[in-house]
PDB file of C-alpha atoms in Angstrom:
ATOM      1  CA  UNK S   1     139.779  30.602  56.286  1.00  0.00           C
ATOM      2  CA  UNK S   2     140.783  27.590  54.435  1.00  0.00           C
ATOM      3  CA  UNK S   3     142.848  23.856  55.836  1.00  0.00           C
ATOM      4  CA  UNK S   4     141.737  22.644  59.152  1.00  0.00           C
ATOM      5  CA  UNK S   5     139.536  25.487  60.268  1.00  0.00           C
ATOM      6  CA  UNK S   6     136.199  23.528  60.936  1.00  0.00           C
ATOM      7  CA  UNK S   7     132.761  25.078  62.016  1.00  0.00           C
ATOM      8  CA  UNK S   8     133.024  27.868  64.485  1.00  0.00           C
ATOM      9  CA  UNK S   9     132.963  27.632  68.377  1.00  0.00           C
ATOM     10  CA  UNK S  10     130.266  29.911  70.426  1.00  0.00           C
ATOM     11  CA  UNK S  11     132.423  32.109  72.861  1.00  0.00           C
ATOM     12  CA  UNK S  12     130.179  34.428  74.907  1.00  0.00           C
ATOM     13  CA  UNK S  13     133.785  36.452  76.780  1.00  0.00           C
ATOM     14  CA  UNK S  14     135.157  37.715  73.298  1.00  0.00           C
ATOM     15  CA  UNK S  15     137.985  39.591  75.917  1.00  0.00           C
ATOM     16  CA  UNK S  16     138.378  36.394  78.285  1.00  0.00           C
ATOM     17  CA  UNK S  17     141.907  35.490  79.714  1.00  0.00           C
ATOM     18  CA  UNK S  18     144.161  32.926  78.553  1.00  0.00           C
ATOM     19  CA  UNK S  19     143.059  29.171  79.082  1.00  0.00           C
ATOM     20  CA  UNK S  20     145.191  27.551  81.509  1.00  0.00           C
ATOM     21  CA  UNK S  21     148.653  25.954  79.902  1.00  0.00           C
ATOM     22  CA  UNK S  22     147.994  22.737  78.108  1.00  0.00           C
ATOM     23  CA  UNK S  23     150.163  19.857  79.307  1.00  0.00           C
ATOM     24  CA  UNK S  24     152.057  18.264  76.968  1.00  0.00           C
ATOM     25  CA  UNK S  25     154.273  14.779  76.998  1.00  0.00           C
ATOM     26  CA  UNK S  26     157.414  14.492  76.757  1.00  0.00           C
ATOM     27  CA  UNK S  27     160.514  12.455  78.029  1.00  0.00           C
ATOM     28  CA  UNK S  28     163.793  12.929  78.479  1.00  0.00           C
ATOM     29  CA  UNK S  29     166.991  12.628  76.024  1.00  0.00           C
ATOM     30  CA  UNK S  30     167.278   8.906  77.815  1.00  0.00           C
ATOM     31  CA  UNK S  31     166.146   5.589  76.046  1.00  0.00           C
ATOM     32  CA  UNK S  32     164.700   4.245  79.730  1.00  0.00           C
ATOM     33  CA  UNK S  33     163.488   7.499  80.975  1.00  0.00           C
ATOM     34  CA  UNK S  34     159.730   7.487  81.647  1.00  0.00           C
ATOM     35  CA  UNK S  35     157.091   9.715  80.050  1.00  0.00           C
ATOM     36  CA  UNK S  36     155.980  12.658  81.587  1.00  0.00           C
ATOM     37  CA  UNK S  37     154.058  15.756  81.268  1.00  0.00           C
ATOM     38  CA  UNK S  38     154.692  19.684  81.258  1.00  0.00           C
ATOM     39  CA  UNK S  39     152.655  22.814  81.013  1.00  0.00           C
ATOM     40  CA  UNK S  40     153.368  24.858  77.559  1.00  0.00           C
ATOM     41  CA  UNK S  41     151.736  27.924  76.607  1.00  0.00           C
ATOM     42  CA  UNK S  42     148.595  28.006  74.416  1.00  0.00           C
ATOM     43  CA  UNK S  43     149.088  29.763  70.558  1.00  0.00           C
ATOM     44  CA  UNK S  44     146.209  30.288  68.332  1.00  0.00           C
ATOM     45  CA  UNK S  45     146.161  31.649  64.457  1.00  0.00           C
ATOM     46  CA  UNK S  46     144.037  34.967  64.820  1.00  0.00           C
ATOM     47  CA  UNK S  47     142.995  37.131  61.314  1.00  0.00           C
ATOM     48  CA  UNK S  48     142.268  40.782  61.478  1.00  0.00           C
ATOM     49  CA  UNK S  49     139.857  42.468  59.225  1.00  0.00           C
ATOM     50  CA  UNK S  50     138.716  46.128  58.711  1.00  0.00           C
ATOM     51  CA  UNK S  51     135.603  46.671  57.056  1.00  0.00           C
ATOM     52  CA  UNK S  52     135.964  43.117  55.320  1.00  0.00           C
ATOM     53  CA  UNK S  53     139.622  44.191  54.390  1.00  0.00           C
ATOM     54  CA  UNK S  54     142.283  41.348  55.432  1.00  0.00           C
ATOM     55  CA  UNK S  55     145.464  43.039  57.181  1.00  0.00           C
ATOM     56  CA  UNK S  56     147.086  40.823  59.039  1.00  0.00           C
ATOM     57  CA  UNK S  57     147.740  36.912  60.437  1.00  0.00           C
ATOM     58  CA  UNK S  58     149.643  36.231  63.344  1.00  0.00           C
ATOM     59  CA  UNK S  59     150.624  33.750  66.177  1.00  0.00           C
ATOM     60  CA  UNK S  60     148.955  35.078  69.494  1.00  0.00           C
ATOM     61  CA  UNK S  61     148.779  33.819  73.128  1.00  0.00           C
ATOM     62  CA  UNK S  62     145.048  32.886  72.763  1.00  0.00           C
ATOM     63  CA  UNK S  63     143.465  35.618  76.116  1.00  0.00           C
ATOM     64  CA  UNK S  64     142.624  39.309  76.099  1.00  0.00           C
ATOM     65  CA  UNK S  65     141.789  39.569  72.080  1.00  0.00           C
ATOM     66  CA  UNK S  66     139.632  42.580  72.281  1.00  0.00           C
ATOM     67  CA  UNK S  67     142.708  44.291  74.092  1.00  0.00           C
ATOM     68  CA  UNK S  68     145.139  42.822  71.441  1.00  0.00           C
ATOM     69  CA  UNK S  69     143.074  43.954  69.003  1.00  0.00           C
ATOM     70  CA  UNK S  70     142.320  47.629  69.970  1.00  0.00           C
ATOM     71  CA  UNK S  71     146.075  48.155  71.048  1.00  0.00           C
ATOM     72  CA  UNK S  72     147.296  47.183  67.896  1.00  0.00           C
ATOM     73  CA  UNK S  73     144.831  48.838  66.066  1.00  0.00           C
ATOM     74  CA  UNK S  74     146.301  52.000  67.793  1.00  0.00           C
ATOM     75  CA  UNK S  75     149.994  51.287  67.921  1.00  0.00           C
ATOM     76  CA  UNK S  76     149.917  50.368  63.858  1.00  0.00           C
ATOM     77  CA  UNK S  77     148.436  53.890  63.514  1.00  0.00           C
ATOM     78  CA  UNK S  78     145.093  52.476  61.797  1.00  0.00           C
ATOM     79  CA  UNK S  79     143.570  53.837  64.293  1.00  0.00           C
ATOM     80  CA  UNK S  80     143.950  57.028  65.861  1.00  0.00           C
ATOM     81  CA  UNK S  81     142.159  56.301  69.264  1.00  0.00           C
ATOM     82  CA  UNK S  82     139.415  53.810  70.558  1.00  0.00           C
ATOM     83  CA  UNK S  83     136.300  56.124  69.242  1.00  0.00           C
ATOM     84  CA  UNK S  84     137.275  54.819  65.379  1.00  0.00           C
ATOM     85  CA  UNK S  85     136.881  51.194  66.482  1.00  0.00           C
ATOM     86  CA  UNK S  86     133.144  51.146  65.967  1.00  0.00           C
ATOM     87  CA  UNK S  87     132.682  47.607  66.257  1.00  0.00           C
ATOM     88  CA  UNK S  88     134.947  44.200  67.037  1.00  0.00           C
ATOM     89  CA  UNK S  89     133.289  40.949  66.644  1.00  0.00           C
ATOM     90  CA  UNK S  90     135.468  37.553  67.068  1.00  0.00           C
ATOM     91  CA  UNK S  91     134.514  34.416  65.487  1.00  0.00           C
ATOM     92  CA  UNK S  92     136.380  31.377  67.040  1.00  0.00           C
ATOM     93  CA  UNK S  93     137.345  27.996  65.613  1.00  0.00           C
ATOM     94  CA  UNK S  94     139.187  25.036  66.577  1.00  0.00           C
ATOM     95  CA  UNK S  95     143.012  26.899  66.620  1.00  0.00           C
ATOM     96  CA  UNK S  96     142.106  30.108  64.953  1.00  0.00           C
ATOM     97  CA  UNK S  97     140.372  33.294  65.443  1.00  0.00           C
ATOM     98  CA  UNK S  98     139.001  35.917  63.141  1.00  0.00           C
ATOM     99  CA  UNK S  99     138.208  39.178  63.718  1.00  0.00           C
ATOM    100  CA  UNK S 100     136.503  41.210  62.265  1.00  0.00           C
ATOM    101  CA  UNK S 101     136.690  45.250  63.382  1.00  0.00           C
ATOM    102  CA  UNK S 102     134.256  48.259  61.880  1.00  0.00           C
ATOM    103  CA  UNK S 103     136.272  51.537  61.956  1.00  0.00           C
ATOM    104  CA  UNK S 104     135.669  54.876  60.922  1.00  0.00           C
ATOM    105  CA  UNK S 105     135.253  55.843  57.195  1.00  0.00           C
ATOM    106  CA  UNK S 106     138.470  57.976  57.677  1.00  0.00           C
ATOM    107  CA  UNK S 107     140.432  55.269  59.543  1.00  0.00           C
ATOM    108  CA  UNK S 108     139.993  52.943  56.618  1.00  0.00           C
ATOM    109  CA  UNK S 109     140.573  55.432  53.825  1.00  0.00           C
ATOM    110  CA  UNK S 110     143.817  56.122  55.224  1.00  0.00           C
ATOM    111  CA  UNK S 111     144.600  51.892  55.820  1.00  0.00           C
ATOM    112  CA  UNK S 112     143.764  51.511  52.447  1.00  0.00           C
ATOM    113  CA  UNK S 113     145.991  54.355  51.139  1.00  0.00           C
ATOM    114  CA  UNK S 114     148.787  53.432  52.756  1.00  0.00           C
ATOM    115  CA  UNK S 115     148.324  49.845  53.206  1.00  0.00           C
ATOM    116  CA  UNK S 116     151.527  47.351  53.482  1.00  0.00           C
ATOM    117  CA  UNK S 117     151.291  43.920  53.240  1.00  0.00           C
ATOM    118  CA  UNK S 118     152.037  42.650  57.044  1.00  0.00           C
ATOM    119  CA  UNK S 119     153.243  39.133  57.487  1.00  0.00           C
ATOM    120  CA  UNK S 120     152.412  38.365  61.069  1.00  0.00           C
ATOM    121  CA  UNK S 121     155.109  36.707  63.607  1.00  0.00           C
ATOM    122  CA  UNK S 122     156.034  36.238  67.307  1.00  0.00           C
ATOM    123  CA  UNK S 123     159.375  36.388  66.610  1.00  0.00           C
ATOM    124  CA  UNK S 124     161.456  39.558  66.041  1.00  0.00           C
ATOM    125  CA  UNK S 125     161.886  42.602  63.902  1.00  0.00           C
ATOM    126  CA  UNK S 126     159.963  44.523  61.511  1.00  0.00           C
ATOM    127  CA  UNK S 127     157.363  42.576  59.390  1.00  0.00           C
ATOM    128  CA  UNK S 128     156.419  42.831  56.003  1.00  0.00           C
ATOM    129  CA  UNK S 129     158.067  46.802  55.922  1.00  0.00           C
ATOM    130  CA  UNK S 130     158.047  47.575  52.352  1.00  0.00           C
ATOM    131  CA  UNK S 131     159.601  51.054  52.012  1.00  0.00           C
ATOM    132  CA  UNK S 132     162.091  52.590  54.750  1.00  0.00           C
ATOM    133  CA  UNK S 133     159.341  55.293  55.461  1.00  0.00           C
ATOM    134  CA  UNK S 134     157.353  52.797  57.103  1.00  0.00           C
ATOM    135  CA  UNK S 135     159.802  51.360  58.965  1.00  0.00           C
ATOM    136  CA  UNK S 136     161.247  54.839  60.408  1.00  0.00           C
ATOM    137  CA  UNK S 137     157.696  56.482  60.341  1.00  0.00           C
ATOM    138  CA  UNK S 138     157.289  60.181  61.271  1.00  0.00           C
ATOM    139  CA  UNK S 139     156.306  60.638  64.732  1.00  0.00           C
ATOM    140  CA  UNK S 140     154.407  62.755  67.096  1.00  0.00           C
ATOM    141  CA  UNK S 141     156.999  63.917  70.153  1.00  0.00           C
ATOM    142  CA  UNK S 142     155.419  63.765  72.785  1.00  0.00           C
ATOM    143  CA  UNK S 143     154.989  66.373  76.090  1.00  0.00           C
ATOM    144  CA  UNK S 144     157.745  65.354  78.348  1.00  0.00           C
ATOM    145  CA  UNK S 145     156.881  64.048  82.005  1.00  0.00           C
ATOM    146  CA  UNK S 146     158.774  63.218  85.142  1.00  0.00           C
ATOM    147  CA  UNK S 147     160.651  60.009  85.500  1.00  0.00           C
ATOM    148  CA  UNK S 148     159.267  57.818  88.222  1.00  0.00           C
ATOM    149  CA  UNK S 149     160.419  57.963  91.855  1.00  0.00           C
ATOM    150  CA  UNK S 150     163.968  55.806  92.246  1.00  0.00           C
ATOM    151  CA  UNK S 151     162.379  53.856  94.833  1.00  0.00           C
ATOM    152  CA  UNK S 152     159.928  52.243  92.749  1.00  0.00           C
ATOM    153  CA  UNK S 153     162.199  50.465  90.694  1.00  0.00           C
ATOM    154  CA  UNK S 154     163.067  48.958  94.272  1.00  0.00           C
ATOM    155  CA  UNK S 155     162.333  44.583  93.759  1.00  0.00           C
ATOM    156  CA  UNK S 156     160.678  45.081  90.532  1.00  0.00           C
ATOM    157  CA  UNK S 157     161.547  42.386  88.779  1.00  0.00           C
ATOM    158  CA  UNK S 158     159.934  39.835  91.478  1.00  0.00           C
ATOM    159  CA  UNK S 159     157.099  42.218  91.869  1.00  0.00           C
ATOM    160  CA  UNK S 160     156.602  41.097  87.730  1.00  0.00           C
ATOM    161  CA  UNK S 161     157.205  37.879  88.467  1.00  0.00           C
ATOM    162  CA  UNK S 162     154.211  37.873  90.756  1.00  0.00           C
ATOM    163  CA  UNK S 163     151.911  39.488  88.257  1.00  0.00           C
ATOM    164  CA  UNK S 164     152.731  36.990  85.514  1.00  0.00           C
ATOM    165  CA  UNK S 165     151.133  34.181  86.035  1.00  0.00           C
ATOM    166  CA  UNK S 166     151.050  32.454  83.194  1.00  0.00           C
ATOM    167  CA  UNK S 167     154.364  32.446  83.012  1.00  0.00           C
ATOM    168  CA  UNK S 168     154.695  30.965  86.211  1.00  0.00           C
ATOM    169  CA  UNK S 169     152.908  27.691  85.068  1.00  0.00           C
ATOM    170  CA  UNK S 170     154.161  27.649  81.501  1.00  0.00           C
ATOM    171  CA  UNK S 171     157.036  30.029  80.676  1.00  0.00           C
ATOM    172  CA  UNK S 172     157.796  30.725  77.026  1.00  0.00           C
ATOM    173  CA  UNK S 173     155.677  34.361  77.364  1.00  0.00           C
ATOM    174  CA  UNK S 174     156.306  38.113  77.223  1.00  0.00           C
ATOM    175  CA  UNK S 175     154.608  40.161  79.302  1.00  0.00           C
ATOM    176  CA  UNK S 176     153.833  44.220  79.609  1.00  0.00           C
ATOM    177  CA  UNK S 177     152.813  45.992  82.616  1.00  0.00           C
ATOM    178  CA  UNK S 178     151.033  49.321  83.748  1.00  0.00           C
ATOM    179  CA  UNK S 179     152.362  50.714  87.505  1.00  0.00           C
ATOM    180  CA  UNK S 180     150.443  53.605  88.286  1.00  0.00           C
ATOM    181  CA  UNK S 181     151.847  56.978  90.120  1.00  0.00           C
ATOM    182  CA  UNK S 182     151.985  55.169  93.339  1.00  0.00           C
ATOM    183  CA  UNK S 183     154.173  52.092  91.610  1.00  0.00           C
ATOM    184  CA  UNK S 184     151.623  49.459  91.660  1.00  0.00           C
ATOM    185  CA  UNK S 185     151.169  46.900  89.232  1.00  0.00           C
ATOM    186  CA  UNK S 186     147.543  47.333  87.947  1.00  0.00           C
ATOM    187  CA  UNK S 187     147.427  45.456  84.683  1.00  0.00           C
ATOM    188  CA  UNK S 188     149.555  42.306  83.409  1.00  0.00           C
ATOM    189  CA  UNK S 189     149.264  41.008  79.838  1.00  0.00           C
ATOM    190  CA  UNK S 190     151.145  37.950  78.638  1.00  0.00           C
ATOM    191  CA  UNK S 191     151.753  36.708  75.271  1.00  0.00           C
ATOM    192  CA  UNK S 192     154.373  34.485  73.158  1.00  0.00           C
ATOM    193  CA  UNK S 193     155.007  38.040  70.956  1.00  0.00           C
ATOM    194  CA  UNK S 194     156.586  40.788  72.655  1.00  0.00           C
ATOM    195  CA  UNK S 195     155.043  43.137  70.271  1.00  0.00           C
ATOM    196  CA  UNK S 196     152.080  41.253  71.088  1.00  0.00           C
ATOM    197  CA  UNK S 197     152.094  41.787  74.825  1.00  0.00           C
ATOM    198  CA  UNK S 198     152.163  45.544  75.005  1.00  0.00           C
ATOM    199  CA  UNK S 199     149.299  46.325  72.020  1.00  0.00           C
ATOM    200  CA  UNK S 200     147.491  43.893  74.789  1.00  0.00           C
ATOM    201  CA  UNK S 201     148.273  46.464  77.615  1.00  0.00           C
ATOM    202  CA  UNK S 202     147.933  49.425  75.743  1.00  0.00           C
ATOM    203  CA  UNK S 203     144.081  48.179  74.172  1.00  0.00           C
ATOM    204  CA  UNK S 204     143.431  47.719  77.918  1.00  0.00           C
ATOM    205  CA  UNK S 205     144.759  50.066  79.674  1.00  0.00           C
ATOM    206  CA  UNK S 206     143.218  52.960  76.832  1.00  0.00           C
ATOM    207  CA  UNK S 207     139.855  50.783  77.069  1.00  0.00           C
ATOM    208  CA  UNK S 208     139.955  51.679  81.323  1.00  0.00           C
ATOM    209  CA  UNK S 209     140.138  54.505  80.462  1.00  0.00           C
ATOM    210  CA  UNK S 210     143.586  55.069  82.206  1.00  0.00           C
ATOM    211  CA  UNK S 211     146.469  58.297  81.033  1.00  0.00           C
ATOM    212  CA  UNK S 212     148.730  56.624  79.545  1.00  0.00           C
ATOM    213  CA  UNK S 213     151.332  59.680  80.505  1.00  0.00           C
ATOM    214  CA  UNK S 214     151.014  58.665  84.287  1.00  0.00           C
ATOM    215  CA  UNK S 215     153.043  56.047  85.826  1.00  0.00           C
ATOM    216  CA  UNK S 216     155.043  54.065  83.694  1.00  0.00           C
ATOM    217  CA  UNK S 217     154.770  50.378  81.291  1.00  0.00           C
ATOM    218  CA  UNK S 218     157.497  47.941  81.757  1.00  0.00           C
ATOM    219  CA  UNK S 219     158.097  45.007  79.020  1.00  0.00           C
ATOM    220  CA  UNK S 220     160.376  41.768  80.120  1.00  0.00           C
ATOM    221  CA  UNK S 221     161.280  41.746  76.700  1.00  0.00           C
ATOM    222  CA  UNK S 222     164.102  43.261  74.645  1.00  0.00           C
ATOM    223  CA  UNK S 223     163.260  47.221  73.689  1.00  0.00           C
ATOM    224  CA  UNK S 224     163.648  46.766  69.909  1.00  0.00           C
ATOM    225  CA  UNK S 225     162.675  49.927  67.935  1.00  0.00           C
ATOM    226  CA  UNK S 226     158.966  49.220  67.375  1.00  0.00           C
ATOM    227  CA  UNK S 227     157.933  49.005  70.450  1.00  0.00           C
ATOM    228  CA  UNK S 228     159.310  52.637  70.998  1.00  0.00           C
ATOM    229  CA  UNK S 229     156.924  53.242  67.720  1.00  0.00           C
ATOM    230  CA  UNK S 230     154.443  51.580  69.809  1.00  0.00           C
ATOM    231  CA  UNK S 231     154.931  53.645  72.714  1.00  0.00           C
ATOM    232  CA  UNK S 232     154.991  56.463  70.946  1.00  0.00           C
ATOM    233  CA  UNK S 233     151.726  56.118  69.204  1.00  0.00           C
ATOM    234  CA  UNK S 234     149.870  55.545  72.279  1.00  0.00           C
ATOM    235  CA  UNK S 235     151.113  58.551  74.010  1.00  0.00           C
ATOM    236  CA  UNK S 236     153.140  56.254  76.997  1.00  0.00           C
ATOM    237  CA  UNK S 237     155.082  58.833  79.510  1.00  0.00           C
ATOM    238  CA  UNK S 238     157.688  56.244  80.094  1.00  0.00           C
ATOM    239  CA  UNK S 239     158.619  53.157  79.325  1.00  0.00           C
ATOM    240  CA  UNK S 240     160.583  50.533  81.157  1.00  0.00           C
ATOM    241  CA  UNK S 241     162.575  47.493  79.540  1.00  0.00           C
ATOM    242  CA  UNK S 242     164.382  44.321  81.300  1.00  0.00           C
ATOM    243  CA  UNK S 243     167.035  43.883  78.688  1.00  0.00           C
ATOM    244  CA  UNK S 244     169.239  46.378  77.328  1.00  0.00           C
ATOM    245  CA  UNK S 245     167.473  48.585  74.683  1.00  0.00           C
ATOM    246  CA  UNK S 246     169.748  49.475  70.814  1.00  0.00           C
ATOM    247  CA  UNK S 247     171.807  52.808  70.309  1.00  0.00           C
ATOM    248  CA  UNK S 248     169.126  53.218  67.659  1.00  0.00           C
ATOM    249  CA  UNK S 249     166.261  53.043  70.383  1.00  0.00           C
ATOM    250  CA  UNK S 250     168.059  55.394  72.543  1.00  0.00           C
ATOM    251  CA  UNK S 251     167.884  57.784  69.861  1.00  0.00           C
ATOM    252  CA  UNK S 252     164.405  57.306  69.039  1.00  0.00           C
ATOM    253  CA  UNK S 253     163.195  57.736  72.448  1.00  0.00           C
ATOM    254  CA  UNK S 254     165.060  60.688  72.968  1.00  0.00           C
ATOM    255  CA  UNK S 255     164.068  62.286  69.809  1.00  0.00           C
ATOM    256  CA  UNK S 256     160.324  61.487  70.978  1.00  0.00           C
ATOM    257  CA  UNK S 257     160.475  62.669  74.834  1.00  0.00           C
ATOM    258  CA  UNK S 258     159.752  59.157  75.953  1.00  0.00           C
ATOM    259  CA  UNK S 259     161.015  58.607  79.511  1.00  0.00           C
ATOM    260  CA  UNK S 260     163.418  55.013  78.653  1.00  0.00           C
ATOM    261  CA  UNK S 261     164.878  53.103  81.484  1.00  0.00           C
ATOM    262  CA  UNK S 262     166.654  49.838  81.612  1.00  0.00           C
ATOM    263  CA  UNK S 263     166.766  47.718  84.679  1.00  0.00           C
ATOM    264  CA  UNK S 264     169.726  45.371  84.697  1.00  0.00           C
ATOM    265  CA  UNK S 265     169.732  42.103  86.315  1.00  0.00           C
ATOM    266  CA  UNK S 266     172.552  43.376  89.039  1.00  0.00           C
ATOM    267  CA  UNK S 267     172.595  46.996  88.346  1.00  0.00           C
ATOM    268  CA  UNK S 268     170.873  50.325  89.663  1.00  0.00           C
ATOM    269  CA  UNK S 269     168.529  51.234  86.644  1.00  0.00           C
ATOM    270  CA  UNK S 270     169.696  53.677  83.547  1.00  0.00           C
ATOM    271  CA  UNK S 271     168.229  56.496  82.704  1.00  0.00           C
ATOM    272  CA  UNK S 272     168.534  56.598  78.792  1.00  0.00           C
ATOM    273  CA  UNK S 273     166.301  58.856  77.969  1.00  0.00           C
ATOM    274  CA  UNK S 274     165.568  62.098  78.640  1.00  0.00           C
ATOM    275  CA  UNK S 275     169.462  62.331  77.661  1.00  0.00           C
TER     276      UNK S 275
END
């Protein structure tokens, strides 16, 4: 790793949670306006390896790697569950992060066959796609389950705002959430990528060890197509989206048996999928 990256920095919580905001200066658009400070979320470059392969760079939130890392290693299909991660070992610097993950002889035959070049982003759509295939990839469909009770969509949205915390302090972050069968918020993971926050819930919620096909995930963010590859991939029963999700979603979700609801600002939440 080559321009500022200096010696690295011992870490002993490889999965630890994001450092607190960092406060920033700033003043207002006002020649006599004093200086003052606000809390902005953290970003840090982190490379991903696979048996000394290089596969991606992106801008992350800088807590929960392992879970970033294992959920993406899932939802990009390198992986087909957590028993081909054999080892993850982090290595942190000054801004960056690499990591470097041992999978399974047939994981990485099939990464290298059908490797695409993947230029990592927080911001939106479908990165580094070199052939249409990849970008509308052949699917599993998955065994349909019930849509969650009516009543647990009741307040949800401050019920999220409770469980993000980082947010709270520093806005600018995505977050995706687990509610169990009982419509509890269990697990919370925050991030500046939206694509970024759910691997982090789905690496954590398959390394607890909890069905994904129980309860349901919720994402603040918009429902863009990948993340319904996402969801997909890692076997999610339903999945839940703030903002309105595409026609082309819809369809996808549909096709795939994943339970898709939107819950408007105003509105009583819509069912889009099971048709």
């Amino acid at each position: 790793m080559a321009g500022q990256i200096k010696q690295p920095i011992d870490r002993s919580d490889t999965n630890a949670p994001a450092p607190k905001p960092l406060n920033v200066n700033f003043r207002e658009y006002d020649t006599g306006a004093a200086t003052a400070q606000a809390a902005l979320a953290a970003e840090i470059a982190l490379a991903i390896t696979y048996n000394g392969l290089s596969q991606a760079v992106m801008m992350v939130s800088p807590g929960n790697l392992e879970d970033f890392i294992r959920g993406f290693s899932v939802s990009n299909d390198i992986v087909q569950d957590q028993s081909e991660i054999y080892d993850l070992r982090l290595t942190h610097f000054d801004q960056a992060v690499q990591a470097d993950v041992q999978i399974s002889n047939r994981a990485f035959w099939a990464l290298k066959n059908h490797r695409r070049q993947m230029a990592g982003t927080s911001g939106c759509g479908l990165c580094g796609v070199e052939a249409l295939e990849q970008a509308l990839p052949k699917l599993q469909v998955l065994e349909p389950v019930d849509l969650p009770p009516a009543h647990h969509f009741i307040g949800i949205r401050e019920r999220i705002e409770q469980a993000q915390q980082m947010a709270r302090s520093s806005g600018a972050l995505h977050a995706a959430l687990y509610f169990d069968a009982d419509g509890n918020a269990l697990i919370c993971r925050e991030d500046i990528g939206r694509h970024n926050a759910l691997d982090k819930l789905i690496g954590a919620m398959q390394h607890a060890g909890i069905d994904t096909r129980l309860g349901f995930t919720v994402v603040t963010s918009r429902c863009s197509l990948e993340l319904i590859h996402k969801a997909v991939r890692a076997r999610l029963g339903t999945l839940v989206s703030l903002s309105a999700p595409t026609a082309l979603t819809v369809q996808w979700a549909i096709r795939h048996r994943l339970n898709l609801i939107h819950v408007p600002h105003r509105n009583a939440p819509r069912i889009y999928s099971p048709a």
